[in-house]
Short mmCIF file of C-alpha atoms in Angstrom, two decimals:
data_model
loop_
_atom_site.label_atom_id
_atom_site.label_comp_id
_atom_site.label_asym_id
_atom_site.label_seq_id
_atom_site.Cartn_x
_atom_site.Cartn_y
_atom_site.Cartn_z
CA MET A 777 74.44 69.81 119.55
CA ARG A 778 70.96 68.43 119.57
CA ARG A 779 68.66 70.16 117.14
CA PHE A 780 64.86 70.48 117.53
CA THR A 781 62.21 72.18 115.52
CA TRP A 782 59.64 73.92 117.73
CA PHE A 783 55.97 74.13 116.82
CA PHE A 784 52.81 73.27 118.65
CA LEU A 785 54.83 71.76 121.48
CA PHE A 786 56.42 72.13 124.81
CA PHE A 787 59.55 70.04 125.72
CA PHE A 788 61.02 69.31 129.12
CA VAL A 789 64.18 67.51 130.26
CA LEU A 790 63.29 65.86 133.54
CA TYR A 791 66.25 63.88 134.90
CA PRO A 792 68.95 61.53 133.79
CA GLY A 793 69.29 57.98 134.94
CA SER A 794 68.85 54.32 134.24
CA LEU A 795 65.33 53.05 134.58
CA ARG A 796 66.39 49.56 135.58
CA ALA A 797 68.17 51.02 138.64
CA ALA A 798 65.00 52.99 139.62
CA GLN A 799 62.08 50.96 138.37
CA ASP A 800 60.32 51.11 141.72
CA SER A 801 60.45 54.92 141.97
CA THR A 802 60.51 56.09 138.38
CA PRO A 803 57.16 56.35 136.59
CA LEU A 804 56.85 54.35 133.47
CA PRO A 805 56.22 56.06 130.11
CA SER A 806 52.64 57.26 129.61
CA LEU A 807 50.66 58.65 126.77
CA GLU A 808 47.97 61.22 127.50
CA THR A 809 45.44 61.89 124.79
CA ASP A 810 41.72 62.14 124.37
CA ASP A 811 41.82 59.11 122.09
CA ALA A 812 41.09 56.20 124.46
CA VAL A 813 42.15 53.62 121.94
CA LEU A 814 45.63 55.05 121.45
CA THR A 815 46.03 55.41 125.24
CA SER A 816 45.05 51.78 125.87
CA ILE A 817 47.35 50.48 123.13
CA PHE A 818 50.21 52.44 124.67
CA GLN A 819 49.55 51.18 128.24
CA GLU A 820 49.20 47.55 127.11
CA SER A 821 52.29 47.83 124.90
CA VAL A 822 54.51 49.10 127.81
CA THR A 823 53.27 46.25 130.02
CA VAL A 824 53.93 43.60 127.39
CA ALA A 825 57.33 45.07 126.44
CA LEU A 826 58.44 44.96 130.04
CA ASP A 827 57.06 41.46 130.50
CA SER A 828 59.10 40.32 127.55
CA ILE A 829 62.36 41.10 129.43
CA GLN A 830 63.49 37.70 130.71
CA THR A 831 66.53 36.53 132.74
CA ALA A 832 68.83 33.73 131.72
CA GLN A 833 70.56 31.46 134.17
CA ASP A 834 73.75 33.56 134.16
CA GLY A 835 71.72 36.68 135.12
CA SER A 836 71.84 38.32 131.71
CA HIS A 837 68.73 39.58 130.09
CA TYR A 838 67.00 38.93 126.81
CA LEU A 839 63.76 39.63 125.04
CA SER A 840 61.16 36.92 124.69
CA ALA A 841 58.67 36.91 121.80
CA GLY A 842 55.84 36.03 124.19
CA PRO A 843 54.43 33.22 126.21
CA LYS A 844 53.56 31.13 123.07
CA TYR A 845 57.19 31.05 122.12
CA ALA A 846 58.73 30.74 125.61
CA ASN A 847 59.32 26.93 125.68
CA PRO A 848 62.02 26.05 124.95
CA PRO A 849 63.45 29.42 126.09
CA ARG A 850 64.62 31.38 123.03
CA THR A 851 64.87 34.85 121.56
CA TYR A 852 64.08 35.92 117.96
CA TYR A 853 65.98 38.41 115.83
CA ARG A 854 62.94 39.87 114.08
CA ASP A 855 60.53 39.86 117.12
CA SER A 856 63.12 41.46 119.40
CA TYR A 857 63.91 44.07 116.72
CA TRP A 858 60.31 45.42 116.74
CA THR A 859 60.05 44.98 120.51
CA SER A 860 63.24 47.01 121.02
CA GLY A 861 61.55 50.03 119.54
CA LEU A 862 59.69 50.51 122.78
CA ILE A 863 62.40 49.07 125.12
CA LEU A 864 64.74 51.75 123.85
CA MET A 865 62.47 54.37 125.31
CA ILE A 866 62.41 52.55 128.69
CA ASP A 867 65.69 50.79 129.36
CA PRO A 868 68.27 50.64 126.41
CA SER A 869 70.69 48.70 128.51
CA ILE A 870 68.36 45.71 127.89
CA VAL A 871 68.70 46.28 124.20
CA ARG A 872 72.51 46.32 124.51
CA GLU A 873 72.44 42.94 126.16
CA GLN A 874 70.06 41.70 123.48
CA ILE A 875 72.50 42.82 120.73
CA LEU A 876 75.36 40.96 122.38
CA ARG A 877 73.27 37.80 122.67
CA LEU A 878 72.09 37.90 119.14
CA ALA A 879 75.61 38.54 117.90
CA SER A 880 76.59 35.20 119.38
CA GLY A 881 74.14 33.47 117.01
CA VAL A 882 75.66 34.86 113.85
CA GLU A 883 77.59 32.15 112.01
CA ALA A 884 81.17 32.46 110.82
CA ASP A 885 80.00 32.88 107.23
CA GLY A 886 77.57 35.69 108.19
CA SER A 887 74.39 33.63 107.98
CA VAL A 888 71.88 34.29 110.77
CA PRO A 889 69.30 31.96 112.29
CA SER A 890 65.82 33.12 113.34
CA VAL A 891 66.44 32.20 116.95
CA VAL A 892 69.15 32.08 119.68
CA SER A 893 68.41 29.45 122.30
CA ILE A 894 68.68 30.39 125.95
CA ASP A 895 70.69 28.22 128.28
CA SER A 896 70.99 25.41 125.73
CA ASP A 897 72.44 24.75 122.22
CA LEU A 898 69.10 23.61 120.83
CA THR A 899 68.44 24.28 117.14
CA ILE A 900 66.06 22.90 114.46
CA PRO A 901 66.30 23.15 110.70
CA LEU A 902 63.46 25.75 110.48
CA TRP A 903 65.56 28.21 112.48
CA ILE A 904 68.64 28.12 110.20
CA ASP A 905 69.66 31.01 107.92
CA HIS A 906 66.70 33.33 107.96
CA HIS A 907 66.94 36.04 105.44
CA ASP A 908 65.42 38.75 107.51
CA SER A 909 67.31 38.06 110.73
CA GLY A 910 70.64 39.58 109.53
CA PRO A 911 69.19 42.97 108.49
CA PHE A 912 67.19 43.12 111.69
CA PHE A 913 70.32 42.67 113.71
CA ILE A 914 72.01 45.52 111.87
CA MET A 915 68.94 47.71 112.19
CA MET A 916 68.82 47.02 116.00
CA VAL A 917 72.48 48.12 116.42
CA TYR A 918 71.78 51.27 114.36
CA ASP A 919 68.66 52.20 116.37
CA TYR A 920 70.43 51.47 119.66
CA ILE A 921 73.13 54.01 118.76
CA ARG A 922 70.55 56.54 117.58
CA TRP A 923 68.76 56.46 120.89
CA THR A 924 71.71 56.19 123.24
CA GLY A 925 74.79 57.59 121.41
CA ASP A 926 76.71 54.60 122.67
CA THR A 927 79.03 53.80 119.76
CA SER A 928 81.12 51.46 121.99
CA ILE A 929 78.82 48.65 121.02
CA LEU A 930 80.50 48.47 117.64
CA ASN A 931 83.84 47.69 119.21
CA SER A 932 82.51 44.92 121.53
CA PHE A 933 83.89 41.47 120.80
CA ILE A 934 81.88 38.31 120.43
CA GLY A 935 84.49 35.58 119.98
CA ASN A 936 87.22 37.06 117.68
CA ARG A 937 84.89 39.46 115.90
CA THR A 938 83.64 42.93 116.79
CA ILE A 939 80.00 43.82 116.41
CA PHE A 940 80.89 45.96 113.38
CA VAL A 941 82.78 43.10 111.71
CA ILE A 942 79.82 40.76 112.42
CA MET A 943 77.48 43.26 110.61
CA GLU A 944 79.86 43.37 107.63
CA ASP A 945 79.97 39.53 107.52
CA ILE A 946 76.04 39.49 107.47
CA LEU A 947 75.97 41.78 104.40
CA THR A 948 78.75 39.79 102.72
CA HIS A 949 76.71 36.65 103.18
CA LEU A 950 73.58 38.16 101.90
CA ARG A 951 75.45 39.55 98.93
CA SER A 952 76.71 36.02 98.17
CA LEU A 953 73.12 34.79 97.83
CA ASP A 954 72.71 36.79 94.54
CA THR A 955 73.22 34.19 91.97
CA ASP A 956 71.81 36.08 88.87
CA GLY A 957 73.90 39.19 89.31
CA ASN A 958 71.07 41.69 89.91
CA PHE A 959 72.35 42.71 93.42
CA LEU A 960 69.30 41.14 95.21
CA PRO A 961 69.77 38.09 97.49
CA GLU A 962 67.63 35.01 96.70
CA LYS A 963 66.06 32.46 98.93
CA PRO A 964 66.13 28.73 98.02
CA PRO A 965 63.02 27.26 96.35
CA ASN A 966 60.18 26.72 98.82
CA SER A 967 62.06 28.40 101.56
CA LEU A 968 60.39 29.11 104.88
CA GLN A 969 63.33 31.27 106.11
CA ASP A 970 61.71 34.57 107.02
CA TRP A 971 58.77 35.71 109.16
CA LEU A 972 56.26 33.99 106.99
CA ASP A 973 57.58 30.60 108.13
CA SER A 974 54.52 28.48 107.40
CA ILE A 975 54.15 29.36 103.75
CA PRO A 976 56.92 28.70 101.20
CA ARG A 977 58.39 31.72 99.34
CA GLY A 978 61.47 31.11 97.30
CA GLY A 979 63.44 33.43 95.02
CA GLU A 980 63.69 37.12 95.54
CA VAL A 981 61.11 38.12 98.14
CA LEU A 982 60.30 41.86 98.22
CA TYR A 983 60.03 41.91 102.08
CA ASN A 984 63.56 40.57 102.43
CA GLU A 985 64.99 42.88 99.77
CA LEU A 986 63.52 45.92 101.50
CA LEU A 987 65.17 44.94 104.78
CA TYR A 988 68.48 44.26 102.89
CA TYR A 989 68.30 47.82 101.52
CA ARG A 990 67.58 49.31 104.92
CA ALA A 991 70.52 47.44 106.45
CA LEU A 992 72.85 48.69 103.74
CA ARG A 993 71.68 52.30 104.34
CA ASN A 994 72.27 51.89 108.08
CA MET A 995 75.77 50.62 107.42
CA VAL A 996 76.54 53.60 105.22
CA GLU A 997 75.83 55.85 108.17
CA LEU A 998 77.66 53.69 110.77
CA ALA A 999 80.72 53.35 108.51
CA GLU A 1000 80.82 57.15 108.03
CA LEU A 1001 80.48 57.62 111.80
CA ARG A 1002 83.62 55.39 112.27
CA GLY A 1003 85.53 57.26 109.51
CA TYR A 1004 85.51 54.29 107.21
CA THR A 1005 84.95 56.18 104.11
CA THR A 1006 85.79 53.42 101.67
CA HIS A 1007 83.44 51.04 103.47
CA ALA A 1008 80.69 53.66 103.40
CA LEU A 1009 81.12 54.20 99.68
CA VAL A 1010 80.87 50.52 98.95
CA PHE A 1011 77.70 50.07 101.03
CA HIS A 1012 76.22 53.25 99.43
CA ARG A 1013 76.79 52.06 95.87
CA VAL A 1014 75.45 48.56 96.58
CA SER A 1015 72.35 50.12 98.25
CA LEU A 1016 71.66 52.33 95.17
CA LEU A 1017 71.96 49.28 92.81
CA ALA A 1018 69.61 47.27 95.14
CA ARG A 1019 67.04 50.08 95.21
CA TYR A 1020 67.15 50.44 91.46
CA GLN A 1021 66.71 46.69 90.91
CA ILE A 1022 63.82 46.50 93.47
CA ASN A 1023 61.87 49.19 91.77
CA LYS A 1024 62.69 47.82 88.24
CA GLN A 1025 61.75 44.24 89.09
CA PHE A 1026 58.99 44.43 91.63
CA TRP A 1027 57.05 47.63 90.79
CA ASN A 1028 53.77 46.78 88.84
CA GLU A 1029 52.54 49.91 87.04
CA ALA A 1030 49.29 48.24 86.17
CA THR A 1031 48.25 47.61 89.84
CA GLY A 1032 50.07 50.47 91.51
CA SER A 1033 51.80 48.01 93.84
CA PHE A 1034 54.78 45.71 94.16
CA TYR A 1035 54.97 42.02 93.28
CA GLU A 1036 55.44 39.83 96.33
CA ARG A 1037 58.35 37.89 94.96
CA CYS A 1038 60.12 36.87 91.78
CA GLU A 1039 61.52 33.46 91.09
CA LYS A 1040 63.11 32.21 87.81
CA HIS A 1041 61.78 35.27 85.91
CA ILE A 1042 58.22 34.71 87.21
CA CYS A 1043 56.74 37.27 89.52
CA VAL A 1044 53.86 36.72 91.95
CA ASP A 1045 51.17 39.41 91.91
CA ARG A 1046 50.10 39.58 95.48
CA LEU A 1047 49.53 42.74 97.59
CA THR A 1048 51.06 42.41 101.09
CA ASN A 1049 50.96 44.55 104.16
CA GLU A 1050 54.73 43.98 104.66
CA SER A 1051 55.31 45.78 101.28
CA SER A 1052 54.49 49.07 103.02
CA LEU A 1053 58.16 48.89 104.09
CA ALA A 1054 59.00 50.15 100.61
CA ILE A 1055 57.53 53.48 101.69
CA LEU A 1056 58.76 53.48 105.29
CA TYR A 1057 62.33 52.80 104.21
CA ASP A 1058 62.27 55.14 101.14
CA VAL A 1059 62.73 52.45 98.56
CA ILE A 1060 59.78 53.36 96.44
CA TYR A 1061 60.16 56.16 93.85
CA PRO A 1062 58.41 59.32 95.20
CA GLU A 1063 56.16 59.51 92.11
CA HIS A 1064 54.65 56.15 92.97
CA ARG A 1065 54.01 56.75 96.68
CA LYS A 1066 50.54 58.29 96.52
CA GLN A 1067 49.25 55.53 94.24
CA PHE A 1068 50.76 52.79 96.45
CA PHE A 1069 49.15 54.27 99.54
CA GLU A 1070 45.80 54.02 97.77
CA THR A 1071 46.43 50.49 96.58
CA LEU A 1072 47.31 49.33 100.10
CA THR A 1073 43.77 50.18 101.25
CA GLN A 1074 42.63 47.12 99.33
CA LEU A 1075 43.92 45.10 102.27
CA GLU A 1076 41.53 46.75 104.73
CA THR A 1077 38.41 45.00 106.12
CA ASP A 1078 35.99 45.98 108.84
CA TRP A 1079 37.90 43.78 111.36
CA GLY A 1080 41.51 44.32 110.30
CA VAL A 1081 44.14 44.81 107.64
CA LEU A 1082 45.00 41.52 105.80
CA ASN A 1083 48.63 40.55 105.58
CA ALA A 1084 48.06 39.34 101.95
CA VAL A 1085 45.55 39.53 99.06
CA PRO A 1086 44.89 37.26 97.45
CA ALA A 1087 45.20 34.63 100.12
CA TYR A 1088 47.82 31.88 99.72
CA GLU A 1089 46.42 28.86 97.95
CA GLY A 1090 46.66 25.46 99.63
CA PHE A 1091 46.47 26.87 103.14
CA THR A 1092 43.46 27.61 105.35
CA GLN A 1093 42.24 31.11 104.72
CA THR A 1094 41.88 33.71 107.38
CA SER A 1095 44.05 31.54 109.54
CA TYR A 1096 47.47 32.22 111.18
CA GLN A 1097 49.69 33.80 108.45
CA ASN A 1098 47.17 33.56 105.65
CA ALA A 1099 44.96 36.62 105.12
CA THR A 1100 44.90 37.60 108.78
CA ASP A 1101 45.79 40.86 110.56
CA TRP A 1102 49.28 41.04 112.13
CA PRO A 1103 49.82 44.18 114.32
CA VAL A 1104 53.56 44.15 113.70
CA LEU A 1105 52.79 44.64 109.93
CA ASP A 1106 50.16 47.23 110.74
CA GLY A 1107 52.85 49.28 112.47
CA MET A 1108 54.83 49.29 109.24
CA ASN A 1109 51.80 50.45 107.20
CA ALA A 1110 50.67 53.06 109.71
CA GLY A 1111 54.28 54.26 110.20
CA ALA A 1112 54.67 54.85 106.48
CA ARG A 1113 51.52 56.82 106.33
CA LEU A 1114 52.39 58.94 109.40
CA LYS A 1115 55.87 59.53 108.06
CA TYR A 1116 54.53 61.11 104.90
CA GLY A 1117 51.48 62.81 106.29
CA ASN A 1118 48.97 60.36 104.79
CA THR A 1119 45.74 60.87 106.73
CA ASP A 1120 44.65 57.18 106.45
CA TRP A 1121 46.94 56.03 109.19
CA TYR A 1122 44.35 55.28 111.88
CA VAL A 1123 42.84 52.23 110.26
CA PRO A 1124 46.06 50.13 110.11
CA LEU A 1125 47.17 51.46 113.55
CA THR A 1126 43.96 50.66 115.53
CA THR A 1127 41.52 48.34 113.76
CA TRP A 1128 43.29 45.19 114.94
CA TRP A 1129 43.14 46.35 118.56
CA ILE A 1130 39.49 47.39 118.34
CA SER A 1131 38.52 43.94 116.96
CA PHE A 1132 40.59 42.13 119.62
CA ASP A 1133 39.23 44.36 122.43
CA LYS A 1134 35.61 43.34 121.59
CA ASP A 1135 36.12 39.67 122.26
CA ARG A 1136 39.06 39.26 124.56
CA LYS A 1137 38.87 37.81 128.08
CA SER A 1138 40.07 39.54 131.16
CA GLY A 1139 43.88 39.85 131.34
CA GLU A 1140 44.51 39.16 127.59
CA MET A 1141 46.75 41.68 125.86
CA LEU A 1142 48.36 42.36 122.54
CA PRO A 1143 47.55 39.47 120.12
CA GLU A 1144 50.01 38.01 117.71
CA PHE A 1145 47.40 38.21 114.97
CA VAL A 1146 43.66 38.90 114.56
CA SER A 1147 41.18 36.71 112.66
CA PRO A 1148 37.41 36.30 112.74
CA ILE A 1149 37.78 32.54 112.68
CA ASP A 1150 41.29 31.52 113.94
CA LYS A 1151 41.44 32.10 117.70
CA SER A 1152 44.80 30.34 118.28
CA THR A 1153 46.72 33.67 118.36
CA GLY A 1154 49.54 34.12 120.84
CA LEU A 1155 48.86 36.68 123.53
CA SER A 1156 51.15 39.29 125.13
CA GLN A 1157 53.09 39.15 121.89
CA ALA A 1158 55.99 41.55 122.23
CA TRP A 1159 56.45 42.66 118.62
CA SER A 1160 52.82 43.80 118.59
CA VAL A 1161 54.03 47.00 120.30
CA ASN A 1162 55.16 48.13 116.88
CA PRO A 1163 52.00 50.09 116.07
CA ILE A 1164 52.28 52.41 119.00
CA VAL A 1165 56.05 52.70 118.43
CA SER A 1166 55.26 53.91 114.91
CA PHE A 1167 52.85 56.47 116.30
CA ILE A 1168 55.56 57.87 118.47
CA ARG A 1169 58.36 57.79 115.93
CA TYR A 1170 56.52 58.90 112.85
CA GLY A 1171 53.36 60.49 114.17
CA ILE A 1172 54.91 62.88 116.64
CA GLY A 1173 58.47 62.71 115.38
CA LEU A 1174 60.43 61.24 118.30
CA ASP A 1175 62.79 59.36 116.02
CA PRO A 1176 66.44 60.33 116.70
CA ALA A 1177 68.93 60.52 113.88
CA LEU A 1178 72.42 59.09 114.41
CA ASP A 1179 73.58 62.42 115.78
CA GLY A 1180 70.71 62.44 118.43
CA SER A 1181 68.65 65.15 116.60
CA TYR A 1182 64.90 64.79 116.03
CA THR A 1183 62.02 67.03 115.00
CA ILE A 1184 58.82 66.94 116.97
CA ARG A 1185 55.72 67.17 114.80
CA SER A 1186 52.31 68.44 115.50
CA SER A 1187 49.98 65.64 116.57
CA PRO A 1188 48.16 63.80 113.76
CA THR A 1189 45.31 63.29 116.23
CA THR A 1190 44.25 65.10 119.42
CA ASP A 1191 46.71 66.86 121.62
CA VAL A 1192 49.28 64.42 123.01
CA VAL A 1193 51.51 64.37 126.04
CA LEU A 1194 54.18 61.67 126.13
CA LYS A 1195 55.81 61.44 129.49
CA HIS A 1196 58.93 59.82 130.98
CA VAL A 1197 60.63 58.60 127.78
CA LEU A 1198 64.35 57.98 127.79
CA VAL A 1199 66.41 59.57 125.03
CA ARG A 1200 70.19 59.88 125.21
CA ASP A 1201 70.16 59.24 128.99
CA GLN A 1202 67.64 61.94 129.67
CA TYR A 1203 63.99 61.36 130.71
CA ILE A 1204 61.83 63.72 128.65
CA THR A 1205 58.27 64.70 128.33
CA ILE A 1206 56.79 66.01 125.10
CA GLN A 1207 53.60 67.84 124.53
CA THR A 1208 52.43 68.29 121.04
CA LYS A 1209 49.21 69.79 119.90
CA GLN A 1210 46.90 68.80 117.06
CA LYS A 1211 47.75 70.55 113.87
CA LYS A 1212 44.97 73.05 112.96
CA ILE A 1213 43.88 72.74 109.43
CA SER A 1214 42.09 75.77 107.90
CA ALA A 1215 38.98 75.22 105.76
CA HIS A 1216 39.09 76.70 102.25
#
């Protein structure tokens, strides 16, 4: 039975169905609020998410990262994970197809590239064995089941392996990359194999370790769901060890933040927006959470939230991946704040869009990144839907658990009406009112 907590809201089940079968007659999701910025971000995000759905020569669908990354045709593990957060609310059958396509790219040893080529076997060295791709694949399967209840995906075969076995192989591979026995996988020296693929980061990179932990926790729940109690216990124990080691090795008490990475017993003291995943995925110890929220504000500028401070030496500053604002990372930051009721969520969720909106040309939507000097950003970038997905999941609470339950929260901003969102094969509308705070 689905469980809901009722306060400051009205909830309506409208009708069942598949959006793809009724796209011409079924209204798309909409967000009604007095906040024009949130409404605009939502509308653009739906448009860009739908535009990211592409068709291969065989008629199957996949998620494109955006026009900048469309030639040659390919699909990314990390980009499509963040894009799927919104696609799941519109047409989860697309996400199911995406999972099966991405599964075909997982190597026999469990290593995972950044990209699966479409209609070709093209690959380049930069795409091989990305350390964030495997966790994102596991997280996508987990999220798909949460939103749909469709556990049959775990038994689907790609070659001679089921999806569940492929997920196990991914974690086995990552576990094998721990060479110093501290339960944390390591990247090779000067590796470009994660989202920051223009700046070398070797050793144990916090961002990748946080995703590894999240994937382990997802596998605990999925193994329990299948009745694999021994598997679940193993994943659970490894996750606890990983969390302990992350906090032990990366937390810097003096700065109230995490080191960016550690390699050969030397840790790099750099504050990153991606490190907000430590809060979002409950890795950080609760007693450090408030201090870390405050430290993260050091990334904020009047035009955006920087991905890293200090900037990376030897690379052009405020350009591409160096001290620029990436909306996908802002969604992590804002999501963490919304999840724990931190009132400073609005800056990371909206500042990038406000800056972009001031200068953009007609028809331009959702930038890849924002910078006051580098205007080479990709446009209609699908994973930049993540900020509004975070608002829905963590701001108003539409974030189903594995059993389908969720708790709607009072709005962190003005009254909100979210219409025509698909959850467990039912289109729903949620109205939630702003929480009233009494003055003392």
